[in-house]
Coordinates of C-alpha atoms in Angstrom, one line a residue:
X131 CA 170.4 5.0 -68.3
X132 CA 170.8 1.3 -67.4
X133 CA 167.9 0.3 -70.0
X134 CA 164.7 0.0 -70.8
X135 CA 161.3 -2.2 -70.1
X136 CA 158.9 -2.4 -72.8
X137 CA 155.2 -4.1 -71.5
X138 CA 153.3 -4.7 -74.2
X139 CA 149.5 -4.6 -72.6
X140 CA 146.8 -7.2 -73.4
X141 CA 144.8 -7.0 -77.0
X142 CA 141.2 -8.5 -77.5
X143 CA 140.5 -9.8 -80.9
X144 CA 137.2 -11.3 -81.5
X145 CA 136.6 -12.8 -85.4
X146 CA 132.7 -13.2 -85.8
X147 CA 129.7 -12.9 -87.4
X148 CA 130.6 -14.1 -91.1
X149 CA 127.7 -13.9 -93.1
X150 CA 126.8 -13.6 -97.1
X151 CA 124.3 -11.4 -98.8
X152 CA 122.9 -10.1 -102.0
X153 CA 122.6 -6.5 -102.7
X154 CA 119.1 -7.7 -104.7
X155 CA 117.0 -9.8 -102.5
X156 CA 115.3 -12.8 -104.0
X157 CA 112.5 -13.0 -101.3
X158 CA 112.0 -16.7 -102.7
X159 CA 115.3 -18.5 -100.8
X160 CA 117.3 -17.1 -98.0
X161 CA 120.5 -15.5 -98.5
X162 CA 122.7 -18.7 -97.9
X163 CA 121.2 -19.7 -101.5
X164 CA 123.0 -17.9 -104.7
X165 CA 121.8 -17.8 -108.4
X166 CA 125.1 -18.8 -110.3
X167 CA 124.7 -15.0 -112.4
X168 CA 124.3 -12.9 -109.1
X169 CA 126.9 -10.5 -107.4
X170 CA 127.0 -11.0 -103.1
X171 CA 128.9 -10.2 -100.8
X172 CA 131.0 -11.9 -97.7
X173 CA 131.2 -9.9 -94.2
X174 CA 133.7 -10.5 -91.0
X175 CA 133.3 -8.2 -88.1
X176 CA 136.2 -7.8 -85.9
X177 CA 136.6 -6.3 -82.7
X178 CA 139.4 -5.2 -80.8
X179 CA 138.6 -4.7 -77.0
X180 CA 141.6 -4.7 -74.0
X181 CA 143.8 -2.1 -73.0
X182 CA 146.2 -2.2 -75.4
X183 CA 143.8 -1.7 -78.2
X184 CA 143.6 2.0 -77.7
X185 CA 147.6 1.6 -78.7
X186 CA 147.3 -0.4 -81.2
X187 CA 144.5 1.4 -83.0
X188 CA 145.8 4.6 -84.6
X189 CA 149.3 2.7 -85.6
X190 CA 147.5 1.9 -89.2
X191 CA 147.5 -1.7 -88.8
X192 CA 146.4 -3.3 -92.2
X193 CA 143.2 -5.8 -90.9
X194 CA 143.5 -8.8 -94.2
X195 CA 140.4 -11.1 -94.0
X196 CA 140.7 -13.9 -97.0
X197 CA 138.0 -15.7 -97.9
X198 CA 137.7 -19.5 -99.2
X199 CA 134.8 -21.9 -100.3
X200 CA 135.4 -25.6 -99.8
X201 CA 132.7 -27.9 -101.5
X202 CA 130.7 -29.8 -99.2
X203 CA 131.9 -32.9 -101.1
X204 CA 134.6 -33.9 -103.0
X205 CA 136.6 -30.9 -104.3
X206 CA 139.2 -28.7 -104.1
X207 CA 139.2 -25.4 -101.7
X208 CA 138.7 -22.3 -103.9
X209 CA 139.9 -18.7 -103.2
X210 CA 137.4 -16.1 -102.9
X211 CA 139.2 -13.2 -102.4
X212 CA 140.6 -10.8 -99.9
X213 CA 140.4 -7.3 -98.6
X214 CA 141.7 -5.1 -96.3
X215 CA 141.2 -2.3 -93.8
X216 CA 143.7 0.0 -92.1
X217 CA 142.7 0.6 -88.3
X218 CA 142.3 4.0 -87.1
X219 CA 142.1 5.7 -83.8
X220 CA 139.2 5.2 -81.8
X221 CA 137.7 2.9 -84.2
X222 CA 137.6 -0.8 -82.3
X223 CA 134.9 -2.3 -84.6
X224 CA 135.5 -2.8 -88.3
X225 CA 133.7 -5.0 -90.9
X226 CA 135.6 -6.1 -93.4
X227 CA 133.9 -6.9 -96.9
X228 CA 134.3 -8.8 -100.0
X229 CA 131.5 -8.0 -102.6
X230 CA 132.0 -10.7 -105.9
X231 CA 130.8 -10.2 -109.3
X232 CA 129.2 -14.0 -109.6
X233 CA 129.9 -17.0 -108.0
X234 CA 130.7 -18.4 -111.5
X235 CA 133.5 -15.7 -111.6
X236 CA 135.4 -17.6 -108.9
X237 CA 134.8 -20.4 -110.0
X238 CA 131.4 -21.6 -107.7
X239 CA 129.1 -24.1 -110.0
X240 CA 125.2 -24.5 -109.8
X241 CA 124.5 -27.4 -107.7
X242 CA 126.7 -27.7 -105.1
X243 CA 126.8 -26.6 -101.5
X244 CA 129.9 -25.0 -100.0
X245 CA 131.4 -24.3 -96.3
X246 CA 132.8 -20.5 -96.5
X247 CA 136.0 -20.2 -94.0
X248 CA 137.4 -16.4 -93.6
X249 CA 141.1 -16.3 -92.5
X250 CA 142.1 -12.9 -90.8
X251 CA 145.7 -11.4 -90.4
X252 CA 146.7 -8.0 -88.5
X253 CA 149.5 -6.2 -89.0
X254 CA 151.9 -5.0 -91.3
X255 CA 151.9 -7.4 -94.8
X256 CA 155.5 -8.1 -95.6
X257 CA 155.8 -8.7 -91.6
X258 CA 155.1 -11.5 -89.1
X259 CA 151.2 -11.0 -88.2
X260 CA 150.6 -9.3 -84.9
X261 CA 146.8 -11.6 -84.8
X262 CA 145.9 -14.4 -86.8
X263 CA 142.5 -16.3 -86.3
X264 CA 139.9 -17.5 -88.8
X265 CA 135.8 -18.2 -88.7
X266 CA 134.4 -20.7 -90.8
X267 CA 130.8 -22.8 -90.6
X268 CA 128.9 -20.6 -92.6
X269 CA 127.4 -22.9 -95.5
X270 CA 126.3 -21.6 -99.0
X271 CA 124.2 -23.2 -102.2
X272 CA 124.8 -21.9 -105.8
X273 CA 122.0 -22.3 -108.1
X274 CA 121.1 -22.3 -111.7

C-alpha cells in the first residue's frame, strides 16, 4: 500500500437562540427580569448540518456550553455555569441547558442589569476542541 488519504468533509455548526426562563412565570415582567430568590434557567441550541455531521454524530462528542454574566456597568465577569451533552447518531439538534438555583447563588445582586455570553466547545475535554464559537447579547435584570 503506498498510503493513505484521509478527507475530512465539511461540518455546519450553528450557536443560537440563547434565551433565559423561569420554570414559575411571573406574568408581571418578562422573562429577561429575575427576582433575586428565583431558580431559571439558560438555553443554547446548536445545530450541526453538512455532510460530515452524519460522521461526526454517533462518535459521542461531548457538546460544553459555559455560561457568563457581565454587569452592564462596572464589574467583574461572573461564571454561571456549564453543562454538557454527548451527541448521538441521528440527532443534529441539541439544546443544551443550565437550570440555577438563584441568581444570588452565583453571585447576581438586585439592581443591576447583566449581558449573558454562552461559550461552546465540541469535542473530547482533555483534547484540542473540534468547534469553538460563542453567542452573547442576551441582556438580564435581577430584582429584589
Amino acid at each position: 500500500m503506498k498510503g493513505s488519504h484521509v478527507q475530512v468533509a465539511p461540518i455546519n455548526c450553528n450557536l443560537s437562540n440563547l434565551i433565559v426562563f423561569t420554570t414559575v412565570s411571573n406574568g408581571e415582567h418578562p422573562e429577561t427580569i429575575l427576582h433575586q430568590h428565583e431558580s431559571f434557567s439558560l438555553r443554547v441550541t446548536v445545530e450541526f448540518g453538512g455532510s460530515g455531521a452524519i460522521a461526526l454524530m454517533p462518535l459521542s462528542l461531548c457538546i460544553k456550553v459555559s455560561f457568563y454574566a457581565e454587569p452592564c456597568g462596572l464589574g467583574s465577569k461572573i461564571e454561571l455555569g456549564d453543562t454538557s451533552i454527548d451527541t448521538s447518531a441521528r440527532t443534529f439538534t441539541y439544546t443544551p441547558t443550565l437550570t440555577i438555583a438563584t441568581p444570588t447563588a452565583v453571585g447576581l445582586v438586585a439592581e443591576e442589569i447583566y449581558q449573558v455570553t454562552a461559550v461552546l466547545r465540541v469535542g473530547a475535554l482533555n483534547s484540542p476542541a473540534l468547534i469553538m464559537g460563542f453567542i452573547d447579547g442576551l441582556i438580564i435584570q435581577i430584582y429584589a
